[in-house]
């Protein structure tokens, strides 16, 4: 049995129909790891390294994925979205499931041919894309975490600001 991991349950059902009985398809429902809610979560002393943790509501999702893992890692395909967010989610899923070299597959349309071509031509997770998402997330946190506190004190509790709203 082979396992394909996607973000959306609707996409999972469609892909499972296209791939047939040798494949199981499961969804993450988006990100599985993020920076902690209650603290900065970025190590300013260690090159701004983010301190990701499993999101509280994703424990069951990850346990379910672990149960579905095939014996061989080469039969795991991370088919998350083809952008930097999808690449980061793929990296976080791999980390949470302790996968050393998972197959990363990318398709730009949900058709039988596109999905089969992606499965036939897997690649590794792009560290450059993961780093791009990590930089964006760290910047959001550094600007937003500090600025939101200031807004709470000066304007209104509960307002939030990030790198985009800060201007």
Short mmCIF file of C-alpha atoms in Angstrom, two decimals:
data_model
loop_
_atom_site.label_atom_id
_atom_site.label_comp_id
_atom_site.label_asym_id
_atom_site.label_seq_id
_atom_site.Cartn_x
_atom_site.Cartn_y
_atom_site.Cartn_z
CA UNK A 1 0.00 0.00 0.00
CA UNK A 2 1.16 3.53 -0.83
CA UNK A 3 0.14 6.68 1.01
CA UNK A 4 -0.43 10.09 -0.58
CA UNK A 5 -0.78 13.03 1.80
CA UNK A 6 -2.65 16.14 0.63
CA UNK A 7 -4.14 19.22 2.35
CA UNK A 8 -7.83 18.92 1.46
CA UNK A 9 -10.21 16.03 2.21
CA UNK A 10 -12.17 16.79 -0.99
CA UNK A 11 -8.95 16.58 -3.01
CA UNK A 12 -8.07 13.36 -1.17
CA UNK A 13 -11.28 11.63 -2.28
CA UNK A 14 -10.79 12.66 -5.91
CA UNK A 15 -7.14 11.61 -5.99
CA UNK A 16 -7.91 8.27 -4.34
CA UNK A 17 -10.40 7.52 -7.13
CA UNK A 18 -7.77 8.36 -9.77
CA UNK A 19 -4.96 6.30 -8.21
CA UNK A 20 -6.89 3.14 -7.39
CA UNK A 21 -6.72 0.50 -4.69
CA UNK A 22 -2.92 0.44 -4.31
CA UNK A 23 -3.09 3.94 -2.81
CA UNK A 24 -4.54 5.45 0.32
CA UNK A 25 -4.94 9.24 0.35
CA UNK A 26 -5.16 11.28 3.57
CA UNK A 27 -5.51 14.99 4.29
CA UNK A 28 -3.67 17.22 6.77
CA UNK A 29 -6.30 19.98 6.67
CA UNK A 30 -3.57 22.60 6.29
CA UNK A 31 -0.57 23.24 8.52
CA UNK A 32 0.34 20.75 11.26
CA UNK A 33 3.07 22.84 12.92
CA UNK A 34 3.34 26.54 13.73
CA UNK A 35 5.07 28.96 16.05
CA UNK A 36 3.69 28.89 19.60
CA UNK A 37 0.76 31.21 20.30
CA UNK A 38 1.87 32.46 23.71
CA UNK A 39 5.47 33.47 23.07
CA UNK A 40 7.67 34.92 20.35
CA UNK A 41 8.77 31.48 19.11
CA UNK A 42 11.81 32.85 17.28
CA UNK A 43 15.30 32.43 18.73
CA UNK A 44 16.86 35.84 18.23
CA UNK A 45 20.26 34.59 19.42
CA UNK A 46 20.41 31.66 16.98
CA UNK A 47 20.02 33.28 13.57
CA UNK A 48 16.26 33.90 14.05
CA UNK A 49 15.55 30.17 14.10
CA UNK A 50 11.79 29.52 14.39
CA UNK A 51 10.66 27.20 17.18
CA UNK A 52 7.86 25.28 15.51
CA UNK A 53 5.61 22.97 17.48
CA UNK A 54 2.76 20.64 16.57
CA UNK A 55 -0.47 22.63 16.61
CA UNK A 56 -2.75 21.58 19.50
CA UNK A 57 -5.61 20.54 17.20
CA UNK A 58 -3.40 18.46 14.87
CA UNK A 59 -2.42 15.65 17.25
CA UNK A 60 -5.24 13.37 16.07
CA UNK A 61 -4.49 14.11 12.41
CA UNK A 62 -0.84 13.15 12.89
CA UNK A 63 -1.73 10.00 14.86
CA UNK A 64 -4.10 8.97 12.05
CA UNK A 65 -1.38 9.60 9.44
CA UNK A 66 1.14 7.53 11.45
CA UNK A 67 -1.29 4.60 11.50
CA UNK A 68 -1.56 4.76 7.70
CA UNK A 69 2.18 4.94 7.03
CA UNK A 70 3.41 2.08 4.85
CA UNK A 71 6.41 0.04 5.98
CA UNK A 72 8.65 1.60 3.35
CA UNK A 73 9.16 5.36 3.30
CA UNK A 74 9.56 5.22 -0.48
CA UNK A 75 5.79 4.55 -0.61
CA UNK A 76 4.93 7.89 1.04
CA UNK A 77 4.12 10.79 -1.30
CA UNK A 78 3.69 14.33 0.02
CA UNK A 79 1.33 15.98 -2.49
CA UNK A 80 0.67 19.26 -0.76
CA UNK A 81 0.10 22.49 -2.68
CA UNK A 82 2.87 23.54 -5.12
CA UNK A 83 3.69 26.84 -3.38
CA UNK A 84 5.99 27.74 -0.48
CA UNK A 85 3.20 27.10 2.04
CA UNK A 86 2.65 23.62 0.63
CA UNK A 87 6.39 22.97 0.66
CA UNK A 88 6.58 24.04 4.32
CA UNK A 89 3.60 21.86 5.22
CA UNK A 90 5.30 18.93 3.46
CA UNK A 91 8.48 19.57 5.48
CA UNK A 92 6.50 19.78 8.73
CA UNK A 93 4.57 16.60 7.96
CA UNK A 94 7.86 14.84 7.20
CA UNK A 95 9.33 16.09 10.48
CA UNK A 96 6.28 15.16 12.57
CA UNK A 97 6.10 11.68 11.00
CA UNK A 98 9.90 11.25 11.23
CA UNK A 99 10.29 10.69 7.49
CA UNK A 100 13.91 11.02 6.39
CA UNK A 101 13.57 11.33 2.59
CA UNK A 102 9.91 11.46 1.61
CA UNK A 103 8.77 11.73 -1.98
CA UNK A 104 7.51 15.22 -2.77
CA UNK A 105 5.06 15.29 -5.66
CA UNK A 106 3.61 18.37 -7.27
CA UNK A 107 0.75 18.76 -9.72
CA UNK A 108 -0.96 21.90 -10.96
CA UNK A 109 -4.28 20.36 -11.90
CA UNK A 110 -6.33 17.59 -10.32
CA UNK A 111 -6.58 15.29 -13.32
CA UNK A 112 -5.74 11.61 -13.51
CA UNK A 113 -2.84 12.24 -15.91
CA UNK A 114 -1.31 15.10 -13.89
CA UNK A 115 -1.49 13.12 -10.66
CA UNK A 116 -0.04 9.98 -12.23
CA UNK A 117 2.79 12.01 -13.80
CA UNK A 118 3.56 13.56 -10.40
CA UNK A 119 3.62 10.15 -8.67
CA UNK A 120 5.91 8.81 -11.41
CA UNK A 121 8.32 11.77 -11.01
CA UNK A 122 8.79 12.52 -7.30
CA UNK A 123 11.44 14.90 -6.01
CA UNK A 124 12.82 15.92 -2.64
CA UNK A 125 11.36 18.73 -0.55
CA UNK A 126 12.79 22.07 -1.73
CA UNK A 127 14.70 23.55 1.18
CA UNK A 128 14.82 26.89 -0.66
CA UNK A 129 11.03 27.08 -0.72
CA UNK A 130 10.80 25.95 2.91
CA UNK A 131 13.32 28.65 3.86
CA UNK A 132 11.29 31.26 1.96
CA UNK A 133 8.16 30.37 3.90
CA UNK A 134 10.13 30.24 7.16
CA UNK A 135 11.51 33.76 6.52
CA UNK A 136 8.02 35.09 5.81
CA UNK A 137 6.62 33.45 8.95
CA UNK A 138 9.47 34.73 11.14
CA UNK A 139 9.07 38.24 9.76
CA UNK A 140 5.32 38.10 10.39
CA UNK A 141 5.98 37.04 13.96
CA UNK A 142 8.74 39.54 14.71
CA UNK A 143 6.75 42.49 13.39
CA UNK A 144 3.30 41.33 14.40
CA UNK A 145 4.09 40.02 17.88
CA UNK A 146 5.83 43.23 18.91
CA UNK A 147 3.45 45.61 17.15
CA UNK A 148 0.26 43.86 18.32
CA UNK A 149 1.30 44.34 21.95
CA UNK A 150 1.80 48.04 21.33
CA UNK A 151 -1.63 48.29 19.66
CA UNK A 152 -3.23 46.56 22.65
CA UNK A 153 -1.71 49.09 25.04
CA UNK A 154 -2.30 52.23 22.97
CA UNK A 155 -5.41 51.61 20.89
CA UNK A 156 -7.55 48.52 21.53
CA UNK A 157 -6.99 45.09 23.07
CA UNK A 158 -7.20 42.28 20.53
CA UNK A 159 -6.04 44.22 17.47
CA UNK A 160 -3.34 42.44 15.53
CA UNK A 161 -0.74 43.58 13.07
CA UNK A 162 1.78 41.78 10.93
CA UNK A 163 4.33 42.67 8.29
CA UNK A 164 1.58 43.71 5.87
CA UNK A 165 -0.62 45.66 8.30
CA UNK A 166 2.31 47.41 10.01
CA UNK A 167 2.68 49.99 7.24
#
